[in-house]
Short mmCIF file of C-alpha atoms in Angstrom, two decimals:
data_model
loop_
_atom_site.label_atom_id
_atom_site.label_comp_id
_atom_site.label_asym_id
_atom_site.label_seq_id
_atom_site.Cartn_x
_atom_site.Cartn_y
_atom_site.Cartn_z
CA UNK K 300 129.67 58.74 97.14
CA UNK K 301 130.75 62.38 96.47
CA UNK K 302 131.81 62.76 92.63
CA UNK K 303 133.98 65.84 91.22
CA UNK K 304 133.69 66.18 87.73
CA UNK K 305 136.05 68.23 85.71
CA UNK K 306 135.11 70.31 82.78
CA UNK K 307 133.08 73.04 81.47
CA UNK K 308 130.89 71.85 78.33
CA UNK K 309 127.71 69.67 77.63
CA UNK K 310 129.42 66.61 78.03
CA UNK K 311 129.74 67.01 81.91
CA UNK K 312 126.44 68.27 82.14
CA UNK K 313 125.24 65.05 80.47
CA UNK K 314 127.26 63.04 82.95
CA UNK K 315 126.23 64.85 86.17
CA UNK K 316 122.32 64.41 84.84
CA UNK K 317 123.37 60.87 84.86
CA UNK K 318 125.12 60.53 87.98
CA UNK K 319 122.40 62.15 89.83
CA UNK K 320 120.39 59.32 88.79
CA UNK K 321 122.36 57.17 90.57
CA UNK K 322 121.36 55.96 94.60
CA UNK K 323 125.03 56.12 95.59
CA UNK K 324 125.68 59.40 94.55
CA UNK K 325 125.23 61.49 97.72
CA UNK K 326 126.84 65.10 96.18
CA UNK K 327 128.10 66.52 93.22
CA UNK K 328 130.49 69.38 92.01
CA UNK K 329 131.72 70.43 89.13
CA UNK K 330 134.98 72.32 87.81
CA UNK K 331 134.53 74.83 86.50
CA UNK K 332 130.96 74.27 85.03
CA UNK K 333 128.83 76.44 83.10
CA UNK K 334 125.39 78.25 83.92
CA UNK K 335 123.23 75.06 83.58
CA UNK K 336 125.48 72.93 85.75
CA UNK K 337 125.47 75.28 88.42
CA UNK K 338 121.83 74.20 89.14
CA UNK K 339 123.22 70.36 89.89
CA UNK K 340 125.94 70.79 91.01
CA UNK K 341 128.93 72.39 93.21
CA UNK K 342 130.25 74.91 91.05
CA UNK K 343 134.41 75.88 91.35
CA UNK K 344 136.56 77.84 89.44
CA UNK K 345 139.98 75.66 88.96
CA UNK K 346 142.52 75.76 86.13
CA UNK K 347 141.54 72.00 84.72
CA UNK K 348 145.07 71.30 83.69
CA UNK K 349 146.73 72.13 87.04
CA UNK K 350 147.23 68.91 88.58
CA UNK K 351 147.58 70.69 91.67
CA UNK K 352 144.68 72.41 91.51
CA UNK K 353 142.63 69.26 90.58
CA UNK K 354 143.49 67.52 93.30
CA UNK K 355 143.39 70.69 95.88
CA UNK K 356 139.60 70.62 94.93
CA UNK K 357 139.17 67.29 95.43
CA UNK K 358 140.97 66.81 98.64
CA UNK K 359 138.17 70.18 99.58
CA UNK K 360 135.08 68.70 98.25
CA UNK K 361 135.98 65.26 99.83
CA UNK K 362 135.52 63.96 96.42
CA UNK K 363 135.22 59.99 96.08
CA UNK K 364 135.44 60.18 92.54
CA UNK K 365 137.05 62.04 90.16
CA UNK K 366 135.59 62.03 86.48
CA UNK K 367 137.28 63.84 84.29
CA UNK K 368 135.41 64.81 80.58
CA UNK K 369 138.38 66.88 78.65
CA UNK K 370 141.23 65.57 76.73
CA UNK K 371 144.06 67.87 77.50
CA UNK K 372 144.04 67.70 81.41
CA UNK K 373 144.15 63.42 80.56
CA UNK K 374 147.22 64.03 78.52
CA UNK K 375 148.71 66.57 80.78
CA UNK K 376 148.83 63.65 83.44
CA UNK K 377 146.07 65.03 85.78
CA UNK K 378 144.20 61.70 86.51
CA UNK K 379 147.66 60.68 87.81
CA UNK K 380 148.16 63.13 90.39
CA UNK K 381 144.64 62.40 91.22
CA UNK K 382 145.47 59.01 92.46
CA UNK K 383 148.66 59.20 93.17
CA UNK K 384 146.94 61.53 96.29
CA UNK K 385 144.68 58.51 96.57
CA UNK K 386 141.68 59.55 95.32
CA UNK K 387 139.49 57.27 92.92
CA UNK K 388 139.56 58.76 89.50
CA UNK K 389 138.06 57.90 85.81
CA UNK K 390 140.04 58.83 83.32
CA UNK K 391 143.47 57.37 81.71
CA UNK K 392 147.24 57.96 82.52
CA UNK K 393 149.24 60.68 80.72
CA UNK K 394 151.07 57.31 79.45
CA UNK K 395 147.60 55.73 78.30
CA UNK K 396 145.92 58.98 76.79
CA UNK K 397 148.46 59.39 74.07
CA UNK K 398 146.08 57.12 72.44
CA UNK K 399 144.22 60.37 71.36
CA UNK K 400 147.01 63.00 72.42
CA UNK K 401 149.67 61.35 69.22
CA UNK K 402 147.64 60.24 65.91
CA UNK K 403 151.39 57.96 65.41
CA UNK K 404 151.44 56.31 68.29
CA UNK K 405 147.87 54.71 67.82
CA UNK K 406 148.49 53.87 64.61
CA UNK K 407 151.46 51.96 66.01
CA UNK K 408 149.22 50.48 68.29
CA UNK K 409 146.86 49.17 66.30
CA UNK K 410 149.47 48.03 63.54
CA UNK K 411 150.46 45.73 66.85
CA UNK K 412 146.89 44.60 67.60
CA UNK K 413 145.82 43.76 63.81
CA UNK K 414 143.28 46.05 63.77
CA UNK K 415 141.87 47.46 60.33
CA UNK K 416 142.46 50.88 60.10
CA UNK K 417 143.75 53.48 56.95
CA UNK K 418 146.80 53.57 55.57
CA UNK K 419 148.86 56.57 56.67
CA UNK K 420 152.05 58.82 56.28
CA UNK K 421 154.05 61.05 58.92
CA UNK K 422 154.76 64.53 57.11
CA UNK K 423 157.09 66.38 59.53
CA UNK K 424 158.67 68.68 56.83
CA UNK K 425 157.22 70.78 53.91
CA UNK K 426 159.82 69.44 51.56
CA UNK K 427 157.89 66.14 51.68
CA UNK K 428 154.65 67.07 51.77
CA UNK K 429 153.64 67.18 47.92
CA UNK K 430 155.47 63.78 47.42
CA UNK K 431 153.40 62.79 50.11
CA UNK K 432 150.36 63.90 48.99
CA UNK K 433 150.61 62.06 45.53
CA UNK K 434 150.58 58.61 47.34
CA UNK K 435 147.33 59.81 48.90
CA UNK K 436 143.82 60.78 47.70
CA UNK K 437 141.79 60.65 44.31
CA UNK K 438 145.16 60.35 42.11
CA UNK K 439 145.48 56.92 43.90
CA UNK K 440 141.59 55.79 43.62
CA UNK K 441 140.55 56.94 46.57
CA UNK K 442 137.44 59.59 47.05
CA UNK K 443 139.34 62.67 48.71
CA UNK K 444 142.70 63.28 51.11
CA UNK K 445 142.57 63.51 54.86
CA UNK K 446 144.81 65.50 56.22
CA UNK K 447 145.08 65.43 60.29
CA UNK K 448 147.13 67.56 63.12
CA UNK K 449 148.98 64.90 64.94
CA UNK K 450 148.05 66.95 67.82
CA UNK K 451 144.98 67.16 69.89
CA UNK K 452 143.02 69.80 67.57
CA UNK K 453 139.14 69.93 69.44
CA UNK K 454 137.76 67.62 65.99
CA UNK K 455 138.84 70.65 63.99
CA UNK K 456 142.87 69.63 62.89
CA UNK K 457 140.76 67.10 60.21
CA UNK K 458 140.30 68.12 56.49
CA UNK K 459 138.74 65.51 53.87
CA UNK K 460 138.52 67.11 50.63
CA UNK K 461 138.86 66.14 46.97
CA UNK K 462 140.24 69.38 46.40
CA UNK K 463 144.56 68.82 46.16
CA UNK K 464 144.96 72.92 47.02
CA UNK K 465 142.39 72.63 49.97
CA UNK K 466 144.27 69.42 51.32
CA UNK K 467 147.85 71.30 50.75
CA UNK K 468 147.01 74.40 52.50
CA UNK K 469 145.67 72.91 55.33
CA UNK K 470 148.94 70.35 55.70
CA UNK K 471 151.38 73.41 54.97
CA UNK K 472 149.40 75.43 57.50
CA UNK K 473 150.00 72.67 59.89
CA UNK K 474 154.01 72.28 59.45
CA UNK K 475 154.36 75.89 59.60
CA UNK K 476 153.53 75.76 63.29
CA UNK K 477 156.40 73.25 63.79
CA UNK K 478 154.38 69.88 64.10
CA UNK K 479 154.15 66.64 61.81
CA UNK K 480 150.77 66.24 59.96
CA UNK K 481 149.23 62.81 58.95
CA UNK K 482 148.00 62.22 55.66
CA UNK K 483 145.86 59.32 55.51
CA UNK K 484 143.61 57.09 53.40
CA UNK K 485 140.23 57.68 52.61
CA UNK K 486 137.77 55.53 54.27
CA UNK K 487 134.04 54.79 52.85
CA UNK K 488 131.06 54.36 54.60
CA UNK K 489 128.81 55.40 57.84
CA UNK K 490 130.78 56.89 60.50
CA UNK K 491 129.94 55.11 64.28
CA UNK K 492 131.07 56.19 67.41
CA UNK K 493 131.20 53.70 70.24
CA UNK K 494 132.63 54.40 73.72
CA UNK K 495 133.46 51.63 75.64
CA UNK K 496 134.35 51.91 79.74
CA UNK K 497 137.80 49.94 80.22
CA UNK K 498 139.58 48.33 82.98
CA UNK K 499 142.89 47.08 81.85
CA UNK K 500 141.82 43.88 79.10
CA UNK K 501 138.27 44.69 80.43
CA UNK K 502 135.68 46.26 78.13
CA UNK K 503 132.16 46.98 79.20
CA UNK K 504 130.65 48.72 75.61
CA UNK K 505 127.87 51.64 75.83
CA UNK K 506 125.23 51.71 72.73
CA UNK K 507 127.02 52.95 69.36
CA UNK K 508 126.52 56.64 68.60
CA UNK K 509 126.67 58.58 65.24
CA UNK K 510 127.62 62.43 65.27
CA UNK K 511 127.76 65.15 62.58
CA UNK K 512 131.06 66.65 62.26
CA UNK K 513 130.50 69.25 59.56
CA UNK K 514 128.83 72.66 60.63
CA UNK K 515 126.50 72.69 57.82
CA UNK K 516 122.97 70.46 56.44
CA UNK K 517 124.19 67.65 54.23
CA UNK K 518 127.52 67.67 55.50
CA UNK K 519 128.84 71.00 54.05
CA UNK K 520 131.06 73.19 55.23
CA UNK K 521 133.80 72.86 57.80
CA UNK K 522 134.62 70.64 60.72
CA UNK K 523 133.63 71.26 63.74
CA UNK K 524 133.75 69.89 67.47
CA UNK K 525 130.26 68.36 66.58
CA UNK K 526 127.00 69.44 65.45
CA UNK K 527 124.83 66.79 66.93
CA UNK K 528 124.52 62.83 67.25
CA UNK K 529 122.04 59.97 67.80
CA UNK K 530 121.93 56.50 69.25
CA UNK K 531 121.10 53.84 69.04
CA UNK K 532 121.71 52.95 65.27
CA UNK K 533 119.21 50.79 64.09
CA UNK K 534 121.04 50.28 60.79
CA UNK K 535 124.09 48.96 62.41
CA UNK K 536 123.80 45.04 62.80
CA UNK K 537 124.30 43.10 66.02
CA UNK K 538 127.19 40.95 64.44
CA UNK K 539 129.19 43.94 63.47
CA UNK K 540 128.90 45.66 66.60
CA UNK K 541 129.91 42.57 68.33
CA UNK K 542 132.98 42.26 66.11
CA UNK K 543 134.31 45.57 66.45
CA UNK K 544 134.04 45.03 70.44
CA UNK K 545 136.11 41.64 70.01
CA UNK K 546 138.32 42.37 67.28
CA UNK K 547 139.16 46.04 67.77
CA UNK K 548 138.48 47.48 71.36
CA UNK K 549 139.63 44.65 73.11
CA UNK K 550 142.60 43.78 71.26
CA UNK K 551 143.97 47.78 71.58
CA UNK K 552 143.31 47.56 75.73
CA UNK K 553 145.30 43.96 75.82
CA UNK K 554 147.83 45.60 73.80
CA UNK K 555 148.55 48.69 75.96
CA UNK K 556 147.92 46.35 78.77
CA UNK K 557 151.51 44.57 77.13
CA UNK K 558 153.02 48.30 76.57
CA UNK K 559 152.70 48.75 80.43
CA UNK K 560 150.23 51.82 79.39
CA UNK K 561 147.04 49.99 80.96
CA UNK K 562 144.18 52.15 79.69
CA UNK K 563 141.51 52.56 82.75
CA UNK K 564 138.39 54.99 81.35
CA UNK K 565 136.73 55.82 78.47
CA UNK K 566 138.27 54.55 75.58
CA UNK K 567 136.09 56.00 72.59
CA UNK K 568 136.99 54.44 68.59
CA UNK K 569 135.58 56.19 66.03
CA UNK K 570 134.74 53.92 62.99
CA UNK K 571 134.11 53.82 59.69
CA UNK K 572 131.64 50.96 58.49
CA UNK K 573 133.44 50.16 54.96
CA UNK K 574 132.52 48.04 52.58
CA UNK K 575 135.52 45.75 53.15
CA UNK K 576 134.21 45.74 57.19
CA UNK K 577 134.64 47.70 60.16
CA UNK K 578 138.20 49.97 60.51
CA UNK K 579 139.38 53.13 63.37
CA UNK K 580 139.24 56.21 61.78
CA UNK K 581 140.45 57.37 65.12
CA UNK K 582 140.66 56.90 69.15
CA UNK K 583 139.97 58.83 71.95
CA UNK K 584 140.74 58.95 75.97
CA UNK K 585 137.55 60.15 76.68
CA UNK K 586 133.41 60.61 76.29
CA UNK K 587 132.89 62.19 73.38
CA UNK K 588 130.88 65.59 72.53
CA UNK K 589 128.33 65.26 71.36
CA UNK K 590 127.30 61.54 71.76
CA UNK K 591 127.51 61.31 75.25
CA UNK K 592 124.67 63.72 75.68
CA UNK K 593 122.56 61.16 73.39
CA UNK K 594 123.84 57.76 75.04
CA UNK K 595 123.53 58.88 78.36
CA UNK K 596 120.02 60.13 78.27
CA UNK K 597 119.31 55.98 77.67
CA UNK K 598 121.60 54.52 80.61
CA UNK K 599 119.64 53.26 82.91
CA UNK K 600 122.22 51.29 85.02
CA UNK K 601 123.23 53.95 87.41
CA UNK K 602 126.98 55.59 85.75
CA UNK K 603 128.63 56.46 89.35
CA UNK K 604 128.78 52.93 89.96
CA UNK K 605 130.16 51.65 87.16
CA UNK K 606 132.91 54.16 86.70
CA UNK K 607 133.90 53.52 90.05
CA UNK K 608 134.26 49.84 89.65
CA UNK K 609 136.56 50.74 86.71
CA UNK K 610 138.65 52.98 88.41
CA UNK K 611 138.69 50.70 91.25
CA UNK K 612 139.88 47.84 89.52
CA UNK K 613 136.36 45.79 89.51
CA UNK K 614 134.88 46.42 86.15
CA UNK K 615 134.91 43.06 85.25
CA UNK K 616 132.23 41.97 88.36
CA UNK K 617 130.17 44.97 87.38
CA UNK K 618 127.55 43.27 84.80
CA UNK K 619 125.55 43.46 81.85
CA UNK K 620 124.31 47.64 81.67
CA UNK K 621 120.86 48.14 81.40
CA UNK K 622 119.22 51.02 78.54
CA UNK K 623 115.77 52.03 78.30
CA UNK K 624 113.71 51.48 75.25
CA UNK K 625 114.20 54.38 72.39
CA UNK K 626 116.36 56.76 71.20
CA UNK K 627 118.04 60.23 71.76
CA UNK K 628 119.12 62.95 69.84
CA UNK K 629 121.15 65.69 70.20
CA UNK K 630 120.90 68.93 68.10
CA UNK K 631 123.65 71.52 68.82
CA UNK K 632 122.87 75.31 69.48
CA UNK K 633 126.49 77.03 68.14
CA UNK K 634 126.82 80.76 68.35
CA UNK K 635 127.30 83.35 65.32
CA UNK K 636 130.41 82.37 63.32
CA UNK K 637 131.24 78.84 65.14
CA UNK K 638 132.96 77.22 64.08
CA UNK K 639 135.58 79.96 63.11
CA UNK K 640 135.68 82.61 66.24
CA UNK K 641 132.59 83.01 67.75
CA UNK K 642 130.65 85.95 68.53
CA UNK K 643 130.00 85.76 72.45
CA UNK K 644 127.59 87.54 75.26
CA UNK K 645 124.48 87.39 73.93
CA UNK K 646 121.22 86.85 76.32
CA UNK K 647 120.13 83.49 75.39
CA UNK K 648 115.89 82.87 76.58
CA UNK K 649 114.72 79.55 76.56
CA UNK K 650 118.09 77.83 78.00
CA UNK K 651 116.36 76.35 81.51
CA UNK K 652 113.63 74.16 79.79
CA UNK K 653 113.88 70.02 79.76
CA UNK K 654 116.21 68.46 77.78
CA UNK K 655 118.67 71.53 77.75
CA UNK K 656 122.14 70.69 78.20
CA UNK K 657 124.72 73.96 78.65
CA UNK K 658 128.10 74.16 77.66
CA UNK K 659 129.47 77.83 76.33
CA UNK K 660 127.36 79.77 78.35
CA UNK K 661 127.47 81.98 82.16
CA UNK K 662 125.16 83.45 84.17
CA UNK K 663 126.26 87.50 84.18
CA UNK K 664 125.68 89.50 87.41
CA UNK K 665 122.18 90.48 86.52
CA UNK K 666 120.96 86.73 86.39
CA UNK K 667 120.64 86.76 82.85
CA UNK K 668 122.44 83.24 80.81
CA UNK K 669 124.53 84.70 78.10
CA UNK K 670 126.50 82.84 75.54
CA UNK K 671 130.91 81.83 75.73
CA UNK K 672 131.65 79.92 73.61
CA UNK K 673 131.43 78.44 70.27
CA UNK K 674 128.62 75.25 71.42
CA UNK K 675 126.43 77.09 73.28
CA UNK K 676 123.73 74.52 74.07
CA UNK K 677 123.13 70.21 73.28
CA UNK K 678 119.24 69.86 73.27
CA UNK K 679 118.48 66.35 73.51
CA UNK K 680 115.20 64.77 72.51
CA UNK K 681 114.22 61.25 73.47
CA UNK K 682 111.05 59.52 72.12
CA UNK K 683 110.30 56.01 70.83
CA UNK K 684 112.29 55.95 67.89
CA UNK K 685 114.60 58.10 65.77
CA UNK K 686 111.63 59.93 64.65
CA UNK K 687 110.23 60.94 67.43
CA UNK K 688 113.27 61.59 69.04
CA UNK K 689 114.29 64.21 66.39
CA UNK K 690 110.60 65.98 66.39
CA UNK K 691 111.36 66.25 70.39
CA UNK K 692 114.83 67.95 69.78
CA UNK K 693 113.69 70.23 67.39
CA UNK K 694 110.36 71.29 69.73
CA UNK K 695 112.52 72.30 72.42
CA UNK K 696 115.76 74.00 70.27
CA UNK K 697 112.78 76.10 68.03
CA UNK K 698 111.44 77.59 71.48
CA UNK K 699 115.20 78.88 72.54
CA UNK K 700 116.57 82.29 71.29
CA UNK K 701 119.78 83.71 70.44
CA UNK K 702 121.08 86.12 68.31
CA UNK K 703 122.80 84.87 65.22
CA UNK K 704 122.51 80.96 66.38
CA UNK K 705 122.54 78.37 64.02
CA UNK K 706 122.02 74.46 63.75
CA UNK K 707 121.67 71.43 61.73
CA UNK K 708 118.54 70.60 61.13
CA UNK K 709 119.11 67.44 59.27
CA UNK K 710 120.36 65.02 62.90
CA UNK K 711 119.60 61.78 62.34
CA UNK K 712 117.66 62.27 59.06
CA UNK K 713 118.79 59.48 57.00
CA UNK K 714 118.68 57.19 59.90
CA UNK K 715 115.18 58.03 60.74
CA UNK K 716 114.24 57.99 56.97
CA UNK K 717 116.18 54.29 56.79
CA UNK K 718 118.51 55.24 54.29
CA UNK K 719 121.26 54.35 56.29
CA UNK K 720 122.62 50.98 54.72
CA UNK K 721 125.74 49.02 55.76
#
């Protein structure tokens, strides 16, 4: 089985690690990649969110299988043209991504389902917005206001602040470019992530994640696309993790099953663990950055196989995945200034070692790796448990230099420490 894999960031380096893994993977390639996939993998240079151009490359590379990691080429339609020219592909319709691609239409969907989630409000014009913000945050009991893009925003349209000036200049920011904002309830509690592969009313769930939104230790500062994750989560019960799979996940896939938007992929919820139970903070069409590079270092069932039985149809004969024993953690590298424009072409040394995954970086004519982006690099650490894990991570990210880098060193912390309570 040949598998094309479309994007550019740590994410699909983490999933062509894992697909080499697997026996029936005979060749890989990757659009358009970075300067530590292009060791793996068939590297070509392709607009992602040309459908023609997706499926020109994969009709070239005699692809089998078409993953693809990003959300905007899902919710431009892309996996459609893909097998509408008959070529296997992972990933959702344009129909079935607007799970992530419009905050209000999955809050309508899970209003259909029953599922828990917060309460929320449409703002589509700055003469309602201050009305609108009095029914939400501390004024009404609640610990801060959450103000979201309705659009797809990278995880950086979010602000949660108890601050009513922070809250309105980031919603008034928003209408100003001509789009609705939602202003939502705040929920309490540990954040999970949990991806789940889905066939139609068919749910197959990977081990929960947890990632670290904020740029700075201790969760200060602003959001960003992710600073780092863990799994598994040894604080998160067995019961709870079985109820969210049976009364949230599957319910949402058998009710866009009913909507005639069938979601086949990755269907990622984002939860809060509240004490009043499990409820969505949000959905997504896709593996999430950074978790994937944690929950994928543990799969040992082999990942080409399985997300070709989903987009084949036979997800449901697959079986029980397999994990190894441990945990992984993921510690992002970010460039100077990330998450606000980032300062970019700097020689990065150190890059090429184990447990390195790329994503905003190239390879310049000279050979040397230089940094592109904000994310630069996911180092991932596995070990026996949380705490070993994290002393892994850290090992390899203090041996790599760039100029004006920063990370989090606090991934995981808590959870290692057990202080981490549901």
């Amino acid at each position: 089985m040949r598998v094309l894999v479309i994007g550019s960031g740590a994410r699909e380096h983490a999933l062509l690690l894992a697909l080499q893994r697997d026996p029936q993977v005979t060749g890989l390639a990757i659009a358009p990649g970075n300067a530590g996939t292009a060791r793996i993998a068939e590297q070509h240079a392709v607009d992602v969110t040309s459908s023609a151009e997706v499926v020109a490359l994969a009709r070239a590379v005699r692809a089998d299988l078409v993953v693809i990691g990003p959300e905007v080429p899902l919710v431009l339609g892309v996996a459609d043209a893909v097998r509408a020219a008959g070529i296997v592909c992972f990933g959702p319709s344009r129909d079935a991504a607007r799970i992530e691609g419009s905050k209000a239409f999955a809050k309508d969907v899970m209003a259909a389902a029953g599922v828990r989630t917060a309460t929320s409000e449409i703002v589509d014009s700055p003469a309602h917005l201050d009305a609108a913000l009095d029914r939400f945050g501390p004024p009404a009991g609640d610990a801060a206001w959450v103000v979201k893009d309705d659009r797809l925003a990278a995880g950086k349209g979010v602000v949660v602040t108890p601050d009513r000036d922070v809250a309105r200049a980031h919603a008034a920011g928003l209408l100003e470019t001509g789009h609705p904002v939602l202003l939502e309830s705040y929920l309490d509690g540990p954040e999970v992530s949990l991806f789940c592969v889905v066939d139609g009313k068919t749910v197959v769930p990977l081990l929960p994640a947890q990632d670290f939104k904020r740029v700075g230790v201790g969760d200060a500062g602003p959001n960003t696309g992710g600073m780092g994750a863990y799994a598994p989560l040894p604080w998160l019960p067995d019961d709870v993790y079985r109820d969210v799979v049976g009364t949230i996940v599957e319910p949402v896939a058998a009710e866009m099953v009913a909507r005639g938007s069938s979601f086949s992929g990755l269907l990622y919820v984002g939860l809060a663990i509240t004490a009043k139970g499990p409820a969505v903070v949000e959905f997504n069409c896709r593996f999430g950055d950074p978790e994937t590079q944690a929950v994928l270092a543990l799969l040992e069932s082999p990942l080409g196989q399985l997300l070709y039985a989903a987009g084949t149809g036979a997800l449901a004969d697959f079986g029980e995945l397999r994990w190894r024993d441990g945990a992984a953690v993921t510690v992002v590298l970010a460039a100077e200034n990330y998450p606000g424009r980032p300062r970019v072409g700097d020689v990065i040394t150190g890059s090429e070692a184990d447990g390195v995954l790329h994503a905003g970086t190239a390879r310049r004519d000279d050979g040397a790796i230089v940094s592109s982006g904000g994310r630069v690099l996911s180092v991932v650490g596995i070990g026996d448990d949380l705490s070993a894990a994290r002393a892994r991570a850290y090992d390899i990210i203090g041996s790599i230099r760039l100029p004006g880098s920063h990370f989090r060193s606090d991934i995981a912390l808590l959870a290692a420490q057990g202080k981490i309570r549901v």
